[in-house]
mmCIF file of C-alpha atoms in Angstrom:
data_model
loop_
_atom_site.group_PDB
_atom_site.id
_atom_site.type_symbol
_atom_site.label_atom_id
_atom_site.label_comp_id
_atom_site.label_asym_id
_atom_site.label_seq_id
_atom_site.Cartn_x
_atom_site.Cartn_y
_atom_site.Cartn_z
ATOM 1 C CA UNK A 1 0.000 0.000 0.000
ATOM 2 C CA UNK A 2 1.502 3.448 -1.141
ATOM 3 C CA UNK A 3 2.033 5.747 1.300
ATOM 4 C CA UNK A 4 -0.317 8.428 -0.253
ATOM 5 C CA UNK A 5 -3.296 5.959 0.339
ATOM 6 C CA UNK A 6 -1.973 5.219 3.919
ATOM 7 C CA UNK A 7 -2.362 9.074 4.613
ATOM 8 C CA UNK A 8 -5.530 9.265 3.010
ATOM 9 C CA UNK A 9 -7.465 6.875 4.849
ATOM 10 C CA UNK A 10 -5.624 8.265 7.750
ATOM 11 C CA UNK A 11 -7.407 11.533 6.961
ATOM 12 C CA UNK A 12 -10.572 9.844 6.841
ATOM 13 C CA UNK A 13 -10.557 8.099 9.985
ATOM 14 C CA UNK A 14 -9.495 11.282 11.474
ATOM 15 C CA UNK A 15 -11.751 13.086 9.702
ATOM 16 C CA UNK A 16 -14.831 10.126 11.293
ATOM 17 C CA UNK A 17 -13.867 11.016 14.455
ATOM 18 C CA UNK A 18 -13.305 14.741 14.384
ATOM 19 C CA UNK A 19 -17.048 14.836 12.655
ATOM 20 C CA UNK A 20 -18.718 15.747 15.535
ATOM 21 C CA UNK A 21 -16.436 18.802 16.913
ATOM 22 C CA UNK A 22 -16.762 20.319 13.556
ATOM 23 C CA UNK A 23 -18.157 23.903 12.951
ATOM 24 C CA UNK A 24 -22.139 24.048 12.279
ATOM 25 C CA UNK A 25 -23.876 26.970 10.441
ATOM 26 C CA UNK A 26 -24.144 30.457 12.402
ATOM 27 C CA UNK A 27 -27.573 29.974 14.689
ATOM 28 C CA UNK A 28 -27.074 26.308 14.680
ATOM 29 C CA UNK A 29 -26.924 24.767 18.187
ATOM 30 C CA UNK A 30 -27.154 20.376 16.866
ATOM 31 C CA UNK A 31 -26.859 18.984 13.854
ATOM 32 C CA UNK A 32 -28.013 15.118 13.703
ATOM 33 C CA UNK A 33 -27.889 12.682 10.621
ATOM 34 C CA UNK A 34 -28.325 16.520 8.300
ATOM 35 C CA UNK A 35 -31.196 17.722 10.283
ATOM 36 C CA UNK A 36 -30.678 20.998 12.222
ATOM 37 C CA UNK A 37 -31.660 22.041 15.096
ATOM 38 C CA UNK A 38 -31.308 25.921 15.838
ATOM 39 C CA UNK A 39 -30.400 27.900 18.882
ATOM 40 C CA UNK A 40 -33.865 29.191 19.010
ATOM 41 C CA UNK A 41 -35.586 25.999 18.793
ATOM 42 C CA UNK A 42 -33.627 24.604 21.826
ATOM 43 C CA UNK A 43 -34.437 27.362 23.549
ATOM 44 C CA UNK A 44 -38.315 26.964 23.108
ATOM 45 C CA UNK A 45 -37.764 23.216 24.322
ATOM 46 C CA UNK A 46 -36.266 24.386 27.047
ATOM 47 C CA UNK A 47 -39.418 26.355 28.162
ATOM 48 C CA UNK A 48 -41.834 23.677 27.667
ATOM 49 C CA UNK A 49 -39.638 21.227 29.332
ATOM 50 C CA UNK A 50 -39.701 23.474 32.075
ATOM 51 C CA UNK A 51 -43.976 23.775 31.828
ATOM 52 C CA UNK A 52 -44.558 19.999 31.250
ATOM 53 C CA UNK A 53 -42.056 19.189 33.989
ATOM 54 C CA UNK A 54 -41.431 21.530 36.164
ATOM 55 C CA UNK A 55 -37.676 21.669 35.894
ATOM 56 C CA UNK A 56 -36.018 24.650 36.554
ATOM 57 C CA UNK A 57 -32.871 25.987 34.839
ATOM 58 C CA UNK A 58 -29.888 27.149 37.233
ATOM 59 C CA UNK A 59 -29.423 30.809 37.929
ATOM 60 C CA UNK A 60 -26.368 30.765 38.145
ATOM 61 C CA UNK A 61 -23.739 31.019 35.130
ATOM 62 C CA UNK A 62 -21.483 27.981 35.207
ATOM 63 C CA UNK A 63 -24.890 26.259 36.126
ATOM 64 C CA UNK A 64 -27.181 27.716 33.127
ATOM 65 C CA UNK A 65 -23.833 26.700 30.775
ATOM 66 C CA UNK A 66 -23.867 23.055 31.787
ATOM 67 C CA UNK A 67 -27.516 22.947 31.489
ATOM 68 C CA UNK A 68 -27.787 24.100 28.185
ATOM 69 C CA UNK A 69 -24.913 22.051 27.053
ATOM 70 C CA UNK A 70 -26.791 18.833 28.210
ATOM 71 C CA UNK A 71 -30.453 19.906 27.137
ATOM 72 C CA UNK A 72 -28.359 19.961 23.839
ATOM 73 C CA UNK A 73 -27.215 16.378 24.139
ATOM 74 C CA UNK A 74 -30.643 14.894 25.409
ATOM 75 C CA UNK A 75 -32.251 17.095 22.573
ATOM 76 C CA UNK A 76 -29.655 15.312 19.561
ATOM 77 C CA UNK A 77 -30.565 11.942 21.511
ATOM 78 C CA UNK A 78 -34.096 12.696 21.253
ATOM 79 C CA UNK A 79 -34.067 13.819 17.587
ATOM 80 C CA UNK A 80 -32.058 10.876 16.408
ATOM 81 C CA UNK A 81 -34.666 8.956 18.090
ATOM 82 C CA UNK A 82 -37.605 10.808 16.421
ATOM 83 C CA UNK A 83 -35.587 10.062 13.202
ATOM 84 C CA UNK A 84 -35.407 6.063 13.824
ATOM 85 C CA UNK A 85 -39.556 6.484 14.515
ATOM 86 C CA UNK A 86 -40.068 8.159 11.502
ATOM 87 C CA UNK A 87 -38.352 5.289 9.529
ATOM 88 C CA UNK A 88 -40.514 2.344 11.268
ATOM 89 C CA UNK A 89 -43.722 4.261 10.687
ATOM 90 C CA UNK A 90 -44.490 4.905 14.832
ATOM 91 C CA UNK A 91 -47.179 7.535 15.831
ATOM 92 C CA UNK A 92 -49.004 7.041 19.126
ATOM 93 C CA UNK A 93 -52.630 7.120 18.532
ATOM 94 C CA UNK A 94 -54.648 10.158 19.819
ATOM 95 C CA UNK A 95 -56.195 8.515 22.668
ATOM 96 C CA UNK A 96 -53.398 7.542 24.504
ATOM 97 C CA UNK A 97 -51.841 11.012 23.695
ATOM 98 C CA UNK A 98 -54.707 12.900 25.472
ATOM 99 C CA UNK A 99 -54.600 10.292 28.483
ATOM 100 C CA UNK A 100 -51.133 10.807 29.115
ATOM 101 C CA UNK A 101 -51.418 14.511 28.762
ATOM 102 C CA UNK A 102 -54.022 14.558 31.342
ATOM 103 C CA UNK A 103 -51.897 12.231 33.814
ATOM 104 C CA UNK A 104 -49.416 15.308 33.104
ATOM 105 C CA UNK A 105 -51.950 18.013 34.353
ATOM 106 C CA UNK A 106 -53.121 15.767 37.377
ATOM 107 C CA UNK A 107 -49.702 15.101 38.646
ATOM 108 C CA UNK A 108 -48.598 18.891 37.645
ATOM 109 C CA UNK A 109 -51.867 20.566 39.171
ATOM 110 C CA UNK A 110 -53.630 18.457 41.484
ATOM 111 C CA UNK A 111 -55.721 21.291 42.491
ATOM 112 C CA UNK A 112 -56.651 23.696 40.014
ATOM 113 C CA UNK A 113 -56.279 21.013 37.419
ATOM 114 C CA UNK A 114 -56.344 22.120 33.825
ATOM 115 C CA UNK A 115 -57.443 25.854 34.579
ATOM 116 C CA UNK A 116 -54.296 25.845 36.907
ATOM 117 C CA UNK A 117 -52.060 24.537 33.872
ATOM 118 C CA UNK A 118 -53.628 26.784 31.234
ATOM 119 C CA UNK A 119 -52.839 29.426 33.281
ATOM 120 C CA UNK A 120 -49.006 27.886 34.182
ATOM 121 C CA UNK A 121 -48.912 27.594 29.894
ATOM 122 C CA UNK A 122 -49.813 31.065 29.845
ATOM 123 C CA UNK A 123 -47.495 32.421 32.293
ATOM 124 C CA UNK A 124 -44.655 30.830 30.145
ATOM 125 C CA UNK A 125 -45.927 32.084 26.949
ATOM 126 C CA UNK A 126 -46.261 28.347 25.924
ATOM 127 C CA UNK A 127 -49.271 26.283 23.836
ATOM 128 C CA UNK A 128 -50.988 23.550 24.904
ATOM 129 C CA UNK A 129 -49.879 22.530 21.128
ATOM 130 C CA UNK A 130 -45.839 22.745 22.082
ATOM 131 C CA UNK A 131 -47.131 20.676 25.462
ATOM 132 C CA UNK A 132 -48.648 18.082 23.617
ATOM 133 C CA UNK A 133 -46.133 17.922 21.082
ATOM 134 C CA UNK A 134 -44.032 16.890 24.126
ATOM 135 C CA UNK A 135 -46.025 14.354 25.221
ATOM 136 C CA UNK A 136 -46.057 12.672 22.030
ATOM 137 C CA UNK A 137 -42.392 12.733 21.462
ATOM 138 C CA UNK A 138 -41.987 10.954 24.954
ATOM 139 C CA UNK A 139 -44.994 8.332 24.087
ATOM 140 C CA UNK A 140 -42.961 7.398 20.373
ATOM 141 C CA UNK A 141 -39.775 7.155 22.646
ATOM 142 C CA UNK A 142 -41.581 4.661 24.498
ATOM 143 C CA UNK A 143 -43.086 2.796 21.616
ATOM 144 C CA UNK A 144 -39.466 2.654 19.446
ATOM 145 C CA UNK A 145 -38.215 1.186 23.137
ATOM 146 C CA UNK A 146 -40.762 -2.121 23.130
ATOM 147 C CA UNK A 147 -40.435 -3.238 19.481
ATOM 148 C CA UNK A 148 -36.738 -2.418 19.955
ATOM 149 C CA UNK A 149 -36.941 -5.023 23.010
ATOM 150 C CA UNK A 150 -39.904 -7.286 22.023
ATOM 151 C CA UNK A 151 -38.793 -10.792 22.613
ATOM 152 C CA UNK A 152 -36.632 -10.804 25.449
ATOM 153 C CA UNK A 153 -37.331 -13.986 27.118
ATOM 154 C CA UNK A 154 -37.156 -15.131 30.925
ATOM 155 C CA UNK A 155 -37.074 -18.304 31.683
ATOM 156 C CA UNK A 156 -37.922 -19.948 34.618
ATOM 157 C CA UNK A 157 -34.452 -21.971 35.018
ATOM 158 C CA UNK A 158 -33.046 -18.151 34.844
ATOM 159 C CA UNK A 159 -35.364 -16.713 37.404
ATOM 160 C CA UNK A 160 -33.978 -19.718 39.762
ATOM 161 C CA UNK A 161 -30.926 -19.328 38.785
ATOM 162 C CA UNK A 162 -31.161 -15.729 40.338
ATOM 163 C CA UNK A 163 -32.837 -16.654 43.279
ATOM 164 C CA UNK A 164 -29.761 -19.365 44.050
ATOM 165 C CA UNK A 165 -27.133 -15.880 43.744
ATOM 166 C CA UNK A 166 -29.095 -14.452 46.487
ATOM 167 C CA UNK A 167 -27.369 -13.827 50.033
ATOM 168 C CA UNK A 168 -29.209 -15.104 52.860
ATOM 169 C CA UNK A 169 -30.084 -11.347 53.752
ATOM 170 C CA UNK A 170 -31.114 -10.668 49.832
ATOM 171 C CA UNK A 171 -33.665 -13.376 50.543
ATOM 172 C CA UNK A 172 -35.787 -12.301 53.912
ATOM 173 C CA UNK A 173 -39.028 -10.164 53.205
ATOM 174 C CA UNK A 174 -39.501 -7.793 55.639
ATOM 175 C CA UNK A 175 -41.828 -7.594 58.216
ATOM 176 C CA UNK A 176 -45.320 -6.288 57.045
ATOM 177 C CA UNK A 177 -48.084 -4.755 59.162
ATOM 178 C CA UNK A 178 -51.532 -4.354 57.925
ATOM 179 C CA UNK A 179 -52.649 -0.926 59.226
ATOM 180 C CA UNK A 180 -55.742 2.047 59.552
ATOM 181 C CA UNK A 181 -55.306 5.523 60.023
ATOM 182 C CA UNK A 182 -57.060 8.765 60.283
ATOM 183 C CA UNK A 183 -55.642 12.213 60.145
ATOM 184 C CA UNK A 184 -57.042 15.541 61.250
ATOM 185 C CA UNK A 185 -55.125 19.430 61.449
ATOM 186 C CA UNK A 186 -54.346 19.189 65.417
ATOM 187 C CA UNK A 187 -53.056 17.300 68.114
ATOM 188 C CA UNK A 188 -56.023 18.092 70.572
ATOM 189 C CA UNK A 189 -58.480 16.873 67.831
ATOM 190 C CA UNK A 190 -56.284 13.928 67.191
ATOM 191 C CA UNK A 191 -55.967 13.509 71.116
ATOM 192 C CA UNK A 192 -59.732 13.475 70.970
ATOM 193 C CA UNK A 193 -60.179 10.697 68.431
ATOM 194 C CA UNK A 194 -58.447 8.279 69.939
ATOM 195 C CA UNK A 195 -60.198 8.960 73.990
ATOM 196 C CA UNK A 196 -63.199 8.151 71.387
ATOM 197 C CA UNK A 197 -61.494 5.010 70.158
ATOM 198 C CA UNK A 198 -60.179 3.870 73.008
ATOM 199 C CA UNK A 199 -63.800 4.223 74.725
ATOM 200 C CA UNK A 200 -65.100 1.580 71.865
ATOM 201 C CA UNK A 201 -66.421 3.655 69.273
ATOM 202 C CA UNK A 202 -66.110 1.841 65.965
ATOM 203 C CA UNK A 203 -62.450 3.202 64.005
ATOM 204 C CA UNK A 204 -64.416 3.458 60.548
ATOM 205 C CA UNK A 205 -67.126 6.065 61.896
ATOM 206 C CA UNK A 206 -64.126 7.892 63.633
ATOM 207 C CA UNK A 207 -62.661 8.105 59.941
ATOM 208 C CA UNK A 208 -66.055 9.151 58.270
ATOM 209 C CA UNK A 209 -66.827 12.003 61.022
ATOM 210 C CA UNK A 210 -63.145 13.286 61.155
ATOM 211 C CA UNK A 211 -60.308 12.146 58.918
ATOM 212 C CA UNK A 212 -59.033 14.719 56.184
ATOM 213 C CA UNK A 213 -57.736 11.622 54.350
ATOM 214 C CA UNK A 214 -60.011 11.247 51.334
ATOM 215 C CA UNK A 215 -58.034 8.494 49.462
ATOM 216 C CA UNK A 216 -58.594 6.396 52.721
ATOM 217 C CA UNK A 217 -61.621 7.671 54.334
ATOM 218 C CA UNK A 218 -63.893 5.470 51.847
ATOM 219 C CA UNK A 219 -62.389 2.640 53.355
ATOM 220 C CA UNK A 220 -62.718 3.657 56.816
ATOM 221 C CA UNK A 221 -58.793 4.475 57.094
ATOM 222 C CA UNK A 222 -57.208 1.271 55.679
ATOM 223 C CA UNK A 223 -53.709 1.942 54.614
ATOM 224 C CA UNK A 224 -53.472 -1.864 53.368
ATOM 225 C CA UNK A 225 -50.142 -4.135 53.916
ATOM 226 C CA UNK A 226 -47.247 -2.256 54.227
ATOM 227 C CA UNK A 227 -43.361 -2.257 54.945
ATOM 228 C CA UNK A 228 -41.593 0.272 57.172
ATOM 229 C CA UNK A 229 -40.283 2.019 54.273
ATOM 230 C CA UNK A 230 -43.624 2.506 52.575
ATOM 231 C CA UNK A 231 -44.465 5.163 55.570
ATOM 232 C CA UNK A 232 -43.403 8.196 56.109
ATOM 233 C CA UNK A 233 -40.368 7.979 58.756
ATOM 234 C CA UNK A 234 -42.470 9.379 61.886
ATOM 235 C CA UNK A 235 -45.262 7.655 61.109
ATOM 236 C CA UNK A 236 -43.250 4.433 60.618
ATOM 237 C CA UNK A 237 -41.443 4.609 64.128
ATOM 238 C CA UNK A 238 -44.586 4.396 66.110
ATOM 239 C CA UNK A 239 -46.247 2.003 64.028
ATOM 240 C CA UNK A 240 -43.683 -0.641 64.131
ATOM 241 C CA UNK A 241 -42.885 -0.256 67.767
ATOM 242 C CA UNK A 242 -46.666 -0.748 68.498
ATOM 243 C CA UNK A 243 -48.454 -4.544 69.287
ATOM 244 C CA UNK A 244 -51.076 -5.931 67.182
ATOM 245 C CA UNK A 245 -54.107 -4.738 67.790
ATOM 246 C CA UNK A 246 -53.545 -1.575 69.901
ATOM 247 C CA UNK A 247 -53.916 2.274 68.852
ATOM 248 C CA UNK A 248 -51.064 4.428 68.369
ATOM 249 C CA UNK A 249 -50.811 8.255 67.844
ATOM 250 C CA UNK A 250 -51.271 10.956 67.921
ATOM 251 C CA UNK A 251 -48.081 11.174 65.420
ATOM 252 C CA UNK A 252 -47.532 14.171 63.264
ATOM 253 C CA UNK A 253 -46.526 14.240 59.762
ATOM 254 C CA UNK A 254 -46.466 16.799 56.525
ATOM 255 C CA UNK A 255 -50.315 15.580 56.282
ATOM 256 C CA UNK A 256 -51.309 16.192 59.544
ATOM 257 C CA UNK A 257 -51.882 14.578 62.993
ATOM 258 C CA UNK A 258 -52.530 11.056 62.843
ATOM 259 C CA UNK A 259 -54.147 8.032 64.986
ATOM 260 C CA UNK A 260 -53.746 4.464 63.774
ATOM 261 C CA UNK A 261 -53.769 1.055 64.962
ATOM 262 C CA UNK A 262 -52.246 -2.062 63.676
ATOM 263 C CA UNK A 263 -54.870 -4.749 62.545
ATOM 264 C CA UNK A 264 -52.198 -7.660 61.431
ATOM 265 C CA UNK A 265 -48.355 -7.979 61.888
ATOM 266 C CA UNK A 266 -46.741 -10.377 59.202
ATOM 267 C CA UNK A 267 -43.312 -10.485 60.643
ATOM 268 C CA UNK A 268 -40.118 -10.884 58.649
ATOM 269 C CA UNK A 269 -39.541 -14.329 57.075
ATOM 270 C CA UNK A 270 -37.207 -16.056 54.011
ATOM 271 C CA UNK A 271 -38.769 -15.658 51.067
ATOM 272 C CA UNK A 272 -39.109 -18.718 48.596
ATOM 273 C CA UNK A 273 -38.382 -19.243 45.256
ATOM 274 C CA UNK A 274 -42.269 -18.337 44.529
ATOM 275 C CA UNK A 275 -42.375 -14.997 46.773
ATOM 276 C CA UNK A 276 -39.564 -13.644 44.538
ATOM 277 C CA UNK A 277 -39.830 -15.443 41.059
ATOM 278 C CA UNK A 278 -41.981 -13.361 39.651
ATOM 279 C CA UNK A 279 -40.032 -9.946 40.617
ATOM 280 C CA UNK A 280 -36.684 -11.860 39.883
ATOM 281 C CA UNK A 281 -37.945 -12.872 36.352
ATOM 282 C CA UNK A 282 -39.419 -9.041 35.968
ATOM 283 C CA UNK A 283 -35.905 -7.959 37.003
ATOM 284 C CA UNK A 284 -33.764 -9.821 34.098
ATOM 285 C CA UNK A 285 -36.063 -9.417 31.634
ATOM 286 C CA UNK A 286 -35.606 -4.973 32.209
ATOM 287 C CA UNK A 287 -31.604 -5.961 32.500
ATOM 288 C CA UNK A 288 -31.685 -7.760 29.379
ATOM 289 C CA UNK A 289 -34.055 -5.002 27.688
ATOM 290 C CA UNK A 290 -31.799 -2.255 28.395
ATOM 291 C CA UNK A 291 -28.758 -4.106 27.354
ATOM 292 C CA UNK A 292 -30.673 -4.393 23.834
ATOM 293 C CA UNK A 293 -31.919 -0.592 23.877
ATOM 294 C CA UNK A 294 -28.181 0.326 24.889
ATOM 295 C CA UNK A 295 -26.573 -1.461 22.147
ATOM 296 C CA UNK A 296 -29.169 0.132 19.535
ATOM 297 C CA UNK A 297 -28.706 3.265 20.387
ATOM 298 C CA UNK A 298 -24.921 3.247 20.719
ATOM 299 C CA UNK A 299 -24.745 1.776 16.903
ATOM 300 C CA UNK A 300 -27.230 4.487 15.958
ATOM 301 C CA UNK A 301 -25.260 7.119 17.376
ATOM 302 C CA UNK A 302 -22.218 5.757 15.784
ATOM 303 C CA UNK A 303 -23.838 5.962 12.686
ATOM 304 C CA UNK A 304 -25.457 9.476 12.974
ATOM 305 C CA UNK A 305 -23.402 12.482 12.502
ATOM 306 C CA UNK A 306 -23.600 14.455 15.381
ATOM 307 C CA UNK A 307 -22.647 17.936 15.432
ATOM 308 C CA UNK A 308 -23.011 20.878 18.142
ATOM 309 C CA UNK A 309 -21.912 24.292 18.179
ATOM 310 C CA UNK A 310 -19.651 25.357 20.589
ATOM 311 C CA UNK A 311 -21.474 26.924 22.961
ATOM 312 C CA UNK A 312 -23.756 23.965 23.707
ATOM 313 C CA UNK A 313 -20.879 20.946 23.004
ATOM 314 C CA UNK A 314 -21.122 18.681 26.049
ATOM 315 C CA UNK A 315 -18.592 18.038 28.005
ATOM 316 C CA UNK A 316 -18.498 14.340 26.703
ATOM 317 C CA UNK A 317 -19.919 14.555 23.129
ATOM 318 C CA UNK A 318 -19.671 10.546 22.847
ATOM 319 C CA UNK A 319 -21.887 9.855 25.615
ATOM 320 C CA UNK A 320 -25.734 8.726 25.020
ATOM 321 C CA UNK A 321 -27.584 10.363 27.920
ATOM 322 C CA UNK A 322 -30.527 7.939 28.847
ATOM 323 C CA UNK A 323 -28.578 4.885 27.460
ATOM 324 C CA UNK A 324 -29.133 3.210 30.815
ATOM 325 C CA UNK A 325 -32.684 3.902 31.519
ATOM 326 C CA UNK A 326 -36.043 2.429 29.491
ATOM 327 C CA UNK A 327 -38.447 5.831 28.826
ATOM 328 C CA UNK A 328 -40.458 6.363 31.430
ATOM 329 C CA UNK A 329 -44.762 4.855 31.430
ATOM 330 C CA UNK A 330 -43.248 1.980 29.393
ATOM 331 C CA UNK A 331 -46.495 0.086 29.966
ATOM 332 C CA UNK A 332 -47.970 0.437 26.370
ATOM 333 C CA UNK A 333 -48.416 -1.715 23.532
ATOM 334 C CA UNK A 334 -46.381 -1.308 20.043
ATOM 335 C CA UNK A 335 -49.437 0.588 18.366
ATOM 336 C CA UNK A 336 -49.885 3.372 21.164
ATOM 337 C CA UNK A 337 -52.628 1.675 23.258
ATOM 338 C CA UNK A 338 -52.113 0.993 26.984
ATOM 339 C CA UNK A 339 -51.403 -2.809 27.556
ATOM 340 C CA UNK A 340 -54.553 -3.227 29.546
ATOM 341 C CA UNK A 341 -56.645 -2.145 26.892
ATOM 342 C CA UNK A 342 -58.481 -4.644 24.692
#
């Protein structure tokens, strides 16, 4: 080989690898597989990340540099992955758009609801069309992520085989008490329920007369089975230091001041092979998922040139921000619908 074709595939390789610190056009911030993506468009993402959200951008400089640097990187990820959609043909269907979009405003607003987040939209000078827009983008994200994965299998010699790598400690389910509450503003009314409780009034009519809890107040204060760290850390401590059967309280937490007793204790035990199949089995197959996902998307981003400007080049161009995570609400069949729709 001459040496004039050693230096020019030299330059080429070079070239390959320099790609993505080259210069992009004036107002450019990206530039993925040809497509651009301008200063001003990552800019208006930025706001209606912020509105769909909630995140904040730092006020500070060195903060408000790094953050746009990696909204830049997350937005190249995102439009390479729009562009991998587009070629399979993926659009969520309208339904499960709108449902998701309202899960946004009920999480968001949970008490002014949509007029609260028409109001946040308009505050921010942002459409319910940009919002939605969003909402898509993250629903095809989660569609291109289960056909990309469809087919991982679990079997049940693997699930066992997982179980048999467990420590001894790895393998004990923890003590679980089934458990009723009520919760009112003060202490004095709190101290009141319980003299009422503990003089043999029924716990469920205490709960219907007093307790601000509406998500448990239908069902006379039942909390359910639960673990010490399902409760909040104050609540827990009396709880689990209290005998079956008795009353306990008043306790105070962020909700308010609470009486409870414990109806069942379910101490701590090994769990068997069929306690923790099933999560074990649920386990691999998400490992094995996003060991597919990440090798897609790291041969799609070798094969995508990727280009930013140099005001918004990450700190480490090569890395694939949410390589190691599935999209979130990954719960939804390959044509849009939610799996537990017919």
């Amino acid at each position: 080989m001459g040496i004039g074709v050693i230096v020019a595939l030299a330059g080429a390789v070079l070239a390959f690898f320099l790609g993505r610190a080259s210069p992009v056009p004036t107002g450019i911030a990206v530039v993925v597989g040809g497509e651009q993506v301008t200063i001003d468009e990552l800019d208006r993402r930025i706001e209606v990340v912020e509105a769909v959200y909630g995140i904040e951008r730092p006020s500070d400089g060195p903060g408000q540099d790094r953050f746009g640097r990696d909204i830049a990187a997350s937005l190249a990820v995102a439009t390479l992955l729009e562009q991998a959609a587009d070629e399979r043909g993926i659009e969520p269907g309208e339904e499960v758009v709108e449902r998701t979009l309202a899960d946004v405003v009920a999480q968001r607003y949970p008490e002014d609801g949509r007029d609260g987040f028409t109001r946040a939209l308009a505050d921010r000078g942002v459409s319910e069309a940009e919002v939605r827009r969003e909402v898509q983008r993250q629903l095809t994200n989660q569609i291109l992520f289960l056909e990309l994965t469809a087919g991982v299998e679990v079997t049940d010699a693997d699930a066992r085989a997982a179980y048999g790598d467990l420590t001894g400690a790895e393998r004990m389910l923890p003590e679980v008490r089934e458990l009723r509450h009520l919760v009112v503003a003060t202490e004095d009314e709190a101290s009141s329920a319980r003299r009422e409780l503990e003089d043999g009034r029924a716990f469920g009519e205490v709960v219907v007369e007093r307790s601000l809890d509406g998500s448990t107040r239908e069902d006379e204060g039942r909390l359910g089975a639960l673990t010490r760290e399902d409760l909040d850390e104050r609540f827990a401590e009396v709880a689990f230091e209290t005998a079956e059967g008795e009353l306990f309280g008043p306790v105070r937490t962020d909700l308010g001041w609470h009486v409870g007793r414990v109806e069942e204790v379910r101490p701590a035990a090994e769990a068997t092979f069929e306690d923790l199949g099933p999560t074990l089995a649920d386990r691999i197959a998400l490992e094995r998922s996003l060991a597919r996902w990440r090798a897609w998307l790291e041969e799609r981003f070798e094969m995508t040139d990727i280009r930013y400007a140099d005001a918004y080049r990450p700190e480490a161009p090569d890395r694939i921000p949410g390589a190691d995570q599935r999209p979130p609400g990954t719960d939804l069949a390959p044509d849009g619908r939610a799996t537990d729709q017919p």
